[in-house]
């Protein structure tokens, strides 16, 4: 006999302009029945917190697939170990230092990552919280005159710009290595298929095309400060086994500083996007 299930999404708002906590059990989430509602809520709330699910890697990959598909991580794997420890991540640990500054994952991809999911495995004894900022609600709240000024502007993004945040005086070899990695021009204000608009900012945003150095820095700096101000941000203080999912196209995120050698370990999966930054 078929089992009759009646699973409802149980969610509570975290702050008016960002975040929701999902209270369903792991079995309910992995049944797949809630996936459409979770995706809709993700778009609406920007960050979804699933307290203490204790996902195994297989379960996290399964959940990621249920929400619309797992995109391959940096080295082609389904699961990426987020750790600043060079023994864990050899060449990649250096780039991960960029995660300590406000950023978007994979800004330079032609089709941006739709969402990213982190599970807390080993916590830092000090620091290592994760901060999120909703760039759709902050954009909405900008004065109309400011919106008119920035609409249509384009921004050059590059990996090497983000690397200069943590390594401001690189060797020539380091700079050359970084400069081989991604670069792209992205609108400052993107319009999503849903009709909503959001800001594309963060440590990969190098300069506003066509503006001089001073004005470009003022635009990017003032928008970042507004977008990451209190009403639009959520700080996740981790408990081992928590999973957090964020809409990567309408948010910025960062880790707060922690000792790279403290053993902190997060497991990340990323969700395939379907939508380019620019709509035709
Ligand atoms: C990431 C990231 C932040 C953190 O995995 O993309 O930015 O708190 N992580 O580790
Ligand atoms: Mn990141």
PDB file of N, CA and C and ligand atoms in Angstrom, residues 80 82 96 98-100 103 105 116-118 128-131 238 246 253-256 258 264 266 268, ligand 1:
ATOM      1  N   UNK A  80      33.220  19.924  -1.970  1.00  0.00           N
ATOM      2  CA  UNK A  80      34.484  20.634  -1.780  1.00  0.00           C
ATOM      3  C   UNK A  80      34.729  20.857  -0.298  1.00  0.00           C
ATOM      4  N   UNK A  82      36.011  23.038   2.395  1.00  0.00           N
ATOM      5  CA  UNK A  82      36.412  24.424   2.628  1.00  0.00           C
ATOM      6  C   UNK A  82      37.287  24.463   3.872  1.00  0.00           C
ATOM      7  N   UNK A  96      41.177  30.643  -1.139  1.00  0.00           N
ATOM      8  CA  UNK A  96      40.107  30.637  -0.137  1.00  0.00           C
ATOM      9  C   UNK A  96      40.263  31.760   0.885  1.00  0.00           C
ATOM     10  N   UNK A  98      40.306  34.627   0.173  1.00  0.00           N
ATOM     11  CA  UNK A  98      39.337  35.621  -0.308  1.00  0.00           C
ATOM     12  C   UNK A  98      37.978  35.467   0.365  1.00  0.00           C
ATOM     13  N   UNK A  99      37.695  34.293   0.935  1.00  0.00           N
ATOM     14  CA  UNK A  99      36.387  34.073   1.583  1.00  0.00           C
ATOM     15  C   UNK A  99      36.255  34.870   2.882  1.00  0.00           C
ATOM     16  N   UNK A 100      37.349  35.503   3.324  1.00  0.00           N
ATOM     17  CA  UNK A 100      37.284  36.335   4.527  1.00  0.00           C
ATOM     18  C   UNK A 100      36.792  37.750   4.216  1.00  0.00           C
ATOM     19  N   UNK A 103      31.993  38.517  -0.716  1.00  0.00           N
ATOM     20  CA  UNK A 103      32.138  38.027  -2.092  1.00  0.00           C
ATOM     21  C   UNK A 103      30.912  37.236  -2.533  1.00  0.00           C
ATOM     22  N   UNK A 105      30.232  33.658  -4.898  1.00  0.00           N
ATOM     23  CA  UNK A 105      30.992  32.525  -5.428  1.00  0.00           C
ATOM     24  C   UNK A 105      30.941  32.531  -6.970  1.00  0.00           C
ATOM     25  N   UNK A 116      24.735  28.039  -3.030  1.00  0.00           N
ATOM     26  CA  UNK A 116      25.798  27.246  -2.407  1.00  0.00           C
ATOM     27  C   UNK A 116      25.299  26.735  -1.066  1.00  0.00           C
ATOM     28  N   UNK A 117      25.803  25.566  -0.676  1.00  0.00           N
ATOM     29  CA  UNK A 117      25.369  24.925   0.561  1.00  0.00           C
ATOM     30  C   UNK A 117      26.593  24.519   1.376  1.00  0.00           C
ATOM     31  N   UNK A 118      26.604  24.907   2.632  1.00  0.00           N
ATOM     32  CA  UNK A 118      27.728  24.564   3.518  1.00  0.00           C
ATOM     33  C   UNK A 118      27.218  23.769   4.700  1.00  0.00           C
ATOM     34  N   UNK A 128      35.317  32.498  12.638  1.00  0.00           N
ATOM     35  CA  UNK A 128      34.798  31.491  11.717  1.00  0.00           C
ATOM     36  C   UNK A 128      33.286  31.438  11.642  1.00  0.00           C
ATOM     37  N   UNK A 129      32.598  32.536  12.026  1.00  0.00           N
ATOM     38  CA  UNK A 129      31.172  32.635  11.724  1.00  0.00           C
ATOM     39  C   UNK A 129      31.050  32.907  10.223  1.00  0.00           C
ATOM     40  N   UNK A 130      29.856  32.752   9.672  1.00  0.00           N
ATOM     41  CA  UNK A 130      29.661  33.139   8.276  1.00  0.00           C
ATOM     42  C   UNK A 130      28.594  34.231   8.221  1.00  0.00           C
ATOM     43  N   UNK A 131      28.907  35.304   7.520  1.00  0.00           N
ATOM     44  CA  UNK A 131      27.986  36.435   7.370  1.00  0.00           C
ATOM     45  C   UNK A 131      27.384  36.410   5.966  1.00  0.00           C
ATOM     46  N   UNK A 238      28.012  28.946  13.956  1.00  0.00           N
ATOM     47  CA  UNK A 238      27.846  27.531  13.642  1.00  0.00           C
ATOM     48  C   UNK A 238      27.728  26.623  14.855  1.00  0.00           C
ATOM     49  N   UNK A 246      22.466  29.317   0.524  1.00  0.00           N
ATOM     50  CA  UNK A 246      22.221  30.724   0.166  1.00  0.00           C
ATOM     51  C   UNK A 246      22.066  30.885  -1.327  1.00  0.00           C
ATOM     52  N   UNK A 253      28.597  37.005   0.814  1.00  0.00           N
ATOM     53  CA  UNK A 253      28.878  36.281   2.054  1.00  0.00           C
ATOM     54  C   UNK A 253      30.369  36.357   2.355  1.00  0.00           C
ATOM     55  N   UNK A 254      30.711  36.047   3.586  1.00  0.00           N
ATOM     56  CA  UNK A 254      32.115  36.035   4.016  1.00  0.00           C
ATOM     57  C   UNK A 254      32.214  35.246   5.314  1.00  0.00           C
ATOM     58  N   UNK A 255      33.417  34.743   5.569  1.00  0.00           N
ATOM     59  CA  UNK A 255      33.698  34.159   6.887  1.00  0.00           C
ATOM     60  C   UNK A 255      34.326  35.248   7.743  1.00  0.00           C
ATOM     61  N   UNK A 256      34.085  35.214   9.047  1.00  0.00           N
ATOM     62  CA  UNK A 256      34.822  36.125   9.931  1.00  0.00           C
ATOM     63  C   UNK A 256      36.183  35.466  10.209  1.00  0.00           C
ATOM     64  N   UNK A 258      39.553  33.596  11.189  1.00  0.00           N
ATOM     65  CA  UNK A 258      39.865  32.458  12.067  1.00  0.00           C
ATOM     66  C   UNK A 258      41.259  31.966  11.732  1.00  0.00           C
ATOM     67  N   UNK A 264      39.308  24.140  11.235  1.00  0.00           N
ATOM     68  CA  UNK A 264      37.928  24.421  10.777  1.00  0.00           C
ATOM     69  C   UNK A 264      37.681  23.753   9.428  1.00  0.00           C
ATOM     70  N   UNK A 266      34.447  22.945   6.594  1.00  0.00           N
ATOM     71  CA  UNK A 266      33.073  23.035   6.092  1.00  0.00           C
ATOM     72  C   UNK A 266      33.011  22.226   4.802  1.00  0.00           C
ATOM     73  N   UNK A 268      31.178  21.852   1.220  1.00  0.00           N
ATOM     74  CA  UNK A 268      30.355  22.697   0.329  1.00  0.00           C
ATOM     75  C   UNK A 268      29.900  21.938  -0.912  1.00  0.00           C
TER      76      UNK A 268
HETATM   77  C1  LIG B   1      32.390  29.365   0.604  1.00  0.00           C
HETATM   78  C2  LIG B   1      32.648  30.405   1.620  1.00  0.00           C
HETATM   79  C3  LIG B   1      32.573  30.877   3.978  1.00  0.00           C
HETATM   80  C4  LIG B   1      32.934  30.153   5.231  1.00  0.00           C
HETATM   81  O1  LIG B   1      32.457  28.177   0.941  1.00  0.00           O
HETATM   82  O2  LIG B   1      32.107  29.717  -0.557  1.00  0.00           O
HETATM   83  O3  LIG B   1      32.774  31.542   1.276  1.00  0.00           O
HETATM   84  O4  LIG B   1      32.432  30.573   6.293  1.00  0.00           O
HETATM   85  N1  LIG B   1      32.682  29.999   2.879  1.00  0.00           N
HETATM   86  O5  LIG B   1      33.723  29.205   5.162  1.00  0.00           O
END
